[in-house]
PDB file of C-alpha atoms in Angstrom:
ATOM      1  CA  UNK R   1      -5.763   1.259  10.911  1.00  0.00           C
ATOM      2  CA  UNK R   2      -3.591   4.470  10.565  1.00  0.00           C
ATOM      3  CA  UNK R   3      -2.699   5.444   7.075  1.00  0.00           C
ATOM      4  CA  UNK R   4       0.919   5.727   6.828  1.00  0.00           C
ATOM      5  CA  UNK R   5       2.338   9.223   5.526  1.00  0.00           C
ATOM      6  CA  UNK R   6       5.724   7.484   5.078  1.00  0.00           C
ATOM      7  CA  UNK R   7       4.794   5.351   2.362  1.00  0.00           C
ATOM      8  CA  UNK R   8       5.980   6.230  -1.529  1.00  0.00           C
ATOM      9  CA  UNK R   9       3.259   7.825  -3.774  1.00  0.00           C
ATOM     10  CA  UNK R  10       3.745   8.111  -7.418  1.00  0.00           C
ATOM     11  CA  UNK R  11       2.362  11.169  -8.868  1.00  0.00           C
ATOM     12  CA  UNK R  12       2.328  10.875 -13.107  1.00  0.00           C
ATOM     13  CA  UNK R  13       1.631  13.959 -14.512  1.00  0.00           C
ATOM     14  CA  UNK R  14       3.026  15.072 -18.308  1.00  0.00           C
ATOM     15  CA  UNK R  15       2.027  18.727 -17.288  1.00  0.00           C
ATOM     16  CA  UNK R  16       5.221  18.948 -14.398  1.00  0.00           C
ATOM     17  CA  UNK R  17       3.220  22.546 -12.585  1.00  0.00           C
ATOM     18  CA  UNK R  18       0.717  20.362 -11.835  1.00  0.00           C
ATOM     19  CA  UNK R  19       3.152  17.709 -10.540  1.00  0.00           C
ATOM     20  CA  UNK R  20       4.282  20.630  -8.230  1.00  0.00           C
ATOM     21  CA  UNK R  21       0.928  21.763  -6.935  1.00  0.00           C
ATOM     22  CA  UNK R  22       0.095  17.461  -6.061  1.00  0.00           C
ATOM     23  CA  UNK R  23       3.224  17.254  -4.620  1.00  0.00           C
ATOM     24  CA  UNK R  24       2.967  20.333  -2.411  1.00  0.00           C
ATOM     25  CA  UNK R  25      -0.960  19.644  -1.274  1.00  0.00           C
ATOM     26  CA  UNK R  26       0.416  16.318  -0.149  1.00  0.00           C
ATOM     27  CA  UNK R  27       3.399  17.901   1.726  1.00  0.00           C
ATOM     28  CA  UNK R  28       0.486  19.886   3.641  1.00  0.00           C
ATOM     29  CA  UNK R  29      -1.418  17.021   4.432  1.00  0.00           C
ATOM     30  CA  UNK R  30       1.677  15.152   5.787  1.00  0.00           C
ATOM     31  CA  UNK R  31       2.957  13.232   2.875  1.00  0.00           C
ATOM     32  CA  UNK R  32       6.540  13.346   1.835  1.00  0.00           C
ATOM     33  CA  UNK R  33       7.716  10.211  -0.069  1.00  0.00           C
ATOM     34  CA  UNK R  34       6.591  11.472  -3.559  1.00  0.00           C
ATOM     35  CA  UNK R  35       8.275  10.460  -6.767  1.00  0.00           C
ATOM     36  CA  UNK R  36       6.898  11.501 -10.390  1.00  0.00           C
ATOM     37  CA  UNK R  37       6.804  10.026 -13.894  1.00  0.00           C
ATOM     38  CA  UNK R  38       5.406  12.397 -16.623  1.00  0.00           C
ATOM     39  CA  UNK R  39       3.697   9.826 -18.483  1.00  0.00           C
ATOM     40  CA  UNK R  40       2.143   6.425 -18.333  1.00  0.00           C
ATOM     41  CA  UNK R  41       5.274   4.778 -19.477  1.00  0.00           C
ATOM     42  CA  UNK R  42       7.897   6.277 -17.243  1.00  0.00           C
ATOM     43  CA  UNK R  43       4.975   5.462 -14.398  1.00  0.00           C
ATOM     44  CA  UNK R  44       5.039   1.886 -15.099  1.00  0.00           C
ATOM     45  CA  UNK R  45       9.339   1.463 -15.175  1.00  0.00           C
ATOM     46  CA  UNK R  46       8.628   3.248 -11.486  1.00  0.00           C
ATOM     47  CA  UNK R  47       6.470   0.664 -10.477  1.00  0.00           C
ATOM     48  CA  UNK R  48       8.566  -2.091 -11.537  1.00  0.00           C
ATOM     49  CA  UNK R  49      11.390  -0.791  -9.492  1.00  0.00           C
ATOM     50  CA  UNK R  50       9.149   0.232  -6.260  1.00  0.00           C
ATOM     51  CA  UNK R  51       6.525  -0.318  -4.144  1.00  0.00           C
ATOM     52  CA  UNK R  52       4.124   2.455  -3.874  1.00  0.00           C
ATOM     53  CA  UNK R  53       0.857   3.075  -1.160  1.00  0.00           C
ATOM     54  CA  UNK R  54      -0.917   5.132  -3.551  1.00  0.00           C
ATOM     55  CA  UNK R  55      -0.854   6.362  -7.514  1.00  0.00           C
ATOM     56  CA  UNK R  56      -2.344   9.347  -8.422  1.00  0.00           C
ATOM     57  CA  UNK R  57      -2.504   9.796 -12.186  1.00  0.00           C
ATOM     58  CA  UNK R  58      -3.485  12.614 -14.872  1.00  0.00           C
ATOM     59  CA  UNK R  59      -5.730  11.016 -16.974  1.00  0.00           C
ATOM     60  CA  UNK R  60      -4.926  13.084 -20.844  1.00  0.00           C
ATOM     61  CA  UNK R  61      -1.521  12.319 -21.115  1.00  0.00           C
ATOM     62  CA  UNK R  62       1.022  11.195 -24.249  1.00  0.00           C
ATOM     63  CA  UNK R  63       1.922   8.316 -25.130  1.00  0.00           C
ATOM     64  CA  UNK R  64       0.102   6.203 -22.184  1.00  0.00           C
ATOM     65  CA  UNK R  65      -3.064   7.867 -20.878  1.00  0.00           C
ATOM     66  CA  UNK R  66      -3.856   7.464 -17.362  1.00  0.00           C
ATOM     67  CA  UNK R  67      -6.594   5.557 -18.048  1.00  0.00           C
ATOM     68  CA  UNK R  68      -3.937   2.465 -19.891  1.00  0.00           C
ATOM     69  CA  UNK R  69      -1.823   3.097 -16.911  1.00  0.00           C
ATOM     70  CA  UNK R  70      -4.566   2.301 -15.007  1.00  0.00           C
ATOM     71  CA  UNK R  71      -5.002  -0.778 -16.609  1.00  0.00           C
ATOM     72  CA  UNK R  72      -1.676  -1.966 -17.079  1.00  0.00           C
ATOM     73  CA  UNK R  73      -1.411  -1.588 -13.279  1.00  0.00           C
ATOM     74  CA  UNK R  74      -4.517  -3.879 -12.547  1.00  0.00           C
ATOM     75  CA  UNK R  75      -3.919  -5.706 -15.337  1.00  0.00           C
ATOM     76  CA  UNK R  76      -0.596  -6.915 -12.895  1.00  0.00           C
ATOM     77  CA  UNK R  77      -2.718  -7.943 -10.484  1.00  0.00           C
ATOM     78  CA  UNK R  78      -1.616  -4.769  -8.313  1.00  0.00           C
ATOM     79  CA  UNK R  79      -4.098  -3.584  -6.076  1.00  0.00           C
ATOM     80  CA  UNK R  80      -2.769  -0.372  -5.073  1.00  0.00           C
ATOM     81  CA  UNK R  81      -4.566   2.680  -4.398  1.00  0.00           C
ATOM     82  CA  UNK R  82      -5.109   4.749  -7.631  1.00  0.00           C
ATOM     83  CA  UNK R  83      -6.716   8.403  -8.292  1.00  0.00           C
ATOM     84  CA  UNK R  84      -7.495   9.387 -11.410  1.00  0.00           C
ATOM     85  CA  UNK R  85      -6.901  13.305 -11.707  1.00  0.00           C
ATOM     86  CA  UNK R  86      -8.542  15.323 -14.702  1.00  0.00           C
ATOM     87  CA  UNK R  87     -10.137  18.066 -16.218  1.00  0.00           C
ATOM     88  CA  UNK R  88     -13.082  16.516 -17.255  1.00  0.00           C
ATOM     89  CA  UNK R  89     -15.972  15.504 -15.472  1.00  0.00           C
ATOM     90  CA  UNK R  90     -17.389  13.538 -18.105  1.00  0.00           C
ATOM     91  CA  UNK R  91     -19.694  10.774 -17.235  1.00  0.00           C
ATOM     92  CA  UNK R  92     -18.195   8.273 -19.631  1.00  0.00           C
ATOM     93  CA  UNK R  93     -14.868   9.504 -18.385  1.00  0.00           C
ATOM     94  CA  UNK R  94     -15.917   8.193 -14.614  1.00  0.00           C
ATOM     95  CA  UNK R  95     -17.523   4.745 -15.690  1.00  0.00           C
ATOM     96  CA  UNK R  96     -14.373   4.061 -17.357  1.00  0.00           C
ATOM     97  CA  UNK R  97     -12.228   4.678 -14.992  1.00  0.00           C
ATOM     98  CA  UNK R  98     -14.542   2.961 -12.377  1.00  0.00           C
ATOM     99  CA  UNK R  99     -14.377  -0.289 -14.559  1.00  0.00           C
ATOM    100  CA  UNK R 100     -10.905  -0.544 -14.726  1.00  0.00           C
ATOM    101  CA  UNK R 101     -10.467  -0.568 -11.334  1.00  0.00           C
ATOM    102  CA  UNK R 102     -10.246   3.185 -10.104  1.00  0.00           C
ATOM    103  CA  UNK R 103     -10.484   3.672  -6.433  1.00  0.00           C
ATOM    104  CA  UNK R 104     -11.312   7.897  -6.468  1.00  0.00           C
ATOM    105  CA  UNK R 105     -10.933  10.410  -8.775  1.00  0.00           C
ATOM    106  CA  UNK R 106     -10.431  14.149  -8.455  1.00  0.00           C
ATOM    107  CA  UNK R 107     -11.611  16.880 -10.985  1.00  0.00           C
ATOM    108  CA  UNK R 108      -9.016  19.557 -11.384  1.00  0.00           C
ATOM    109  CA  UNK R 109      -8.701  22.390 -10.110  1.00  0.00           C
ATOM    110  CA  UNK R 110      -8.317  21.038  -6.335  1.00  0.00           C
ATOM    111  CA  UNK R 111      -7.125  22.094  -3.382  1.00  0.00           C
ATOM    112  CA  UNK R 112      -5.944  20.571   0.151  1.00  0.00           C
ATOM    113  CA  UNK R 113      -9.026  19.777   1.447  1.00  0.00           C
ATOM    114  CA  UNK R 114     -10.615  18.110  -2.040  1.00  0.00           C
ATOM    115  CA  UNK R 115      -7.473  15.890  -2.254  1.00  0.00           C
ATOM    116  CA  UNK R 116      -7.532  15.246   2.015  1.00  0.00           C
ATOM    117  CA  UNK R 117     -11.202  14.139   1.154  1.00  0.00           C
ATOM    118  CA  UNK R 118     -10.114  12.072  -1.658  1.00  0.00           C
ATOM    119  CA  UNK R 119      -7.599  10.480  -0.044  1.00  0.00           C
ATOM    120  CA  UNK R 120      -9.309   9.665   3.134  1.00  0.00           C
ATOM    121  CA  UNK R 121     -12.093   7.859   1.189  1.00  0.00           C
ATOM    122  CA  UNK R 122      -9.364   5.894  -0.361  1.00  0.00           C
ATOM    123  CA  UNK R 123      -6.483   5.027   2.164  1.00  0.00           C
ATOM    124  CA  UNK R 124      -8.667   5.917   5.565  1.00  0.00           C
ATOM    125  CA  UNK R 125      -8.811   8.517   7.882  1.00  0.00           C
ATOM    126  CA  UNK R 126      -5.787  10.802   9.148  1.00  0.00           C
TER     127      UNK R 126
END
């Protein structure tokens, strides 16, 4: 199966350079359909209001961390892709995220081919 690089990714973010620098790695690898929320919150009124192919979150964010986001999402029932994006690689951090239903996550800082790798491992080869 073919991953489709028309589909809508939300990227949530509170830190909005680092929105910029997800956004433009994914324009690189093909993917154009980006929207952003700066926190957890403003991520789940997206959601409500759109389908997306794939989430990728900042995990330390204010009010709604990505890690509630995460499991408000699967708490839904919705089974979309999700990163988790963060600054620390914290093994506590990672089994966390893994048991509320992660699918990758990405230590920052990244580049193309970290977040191609990522991705790939997630939604399939392209």
């Amino acid at each position: 199966m073919s991953v489709d690089k028309n589909m809508n990714i939300l990227v949530v973010d509170d830190y909005q350079t680092m929105i910029r620098i997800i956004r433009n790695l994914l324009k690189q690898l093909g993917f154009n359909n980006v929207d952003e929320a700066t926190d957890g919150t403003a991520a789940l009124a997206k959601i409500k209001e759109k389908a997306y192919g794939l989430i990728i979150s900042d995990w330390n964010m204010e009010p709604m961390t990505g890690l509630d986001l995460l499991k408000n999402v699967r708490g839904g029932g919705n089974k979309v892709p999700f990163i988790m994006v963060t600054a620390e690689s914290k093994t506590e951090n990672v089994l966390a995220a893994r048991e509320a239903g992660v699918n990758n996550y990405i230590v920052k800082p990244f580049n193309a081919d970290t977040l191609k790798q990522k991705l790939s491992s997630v939604l399939g080869e392209f």
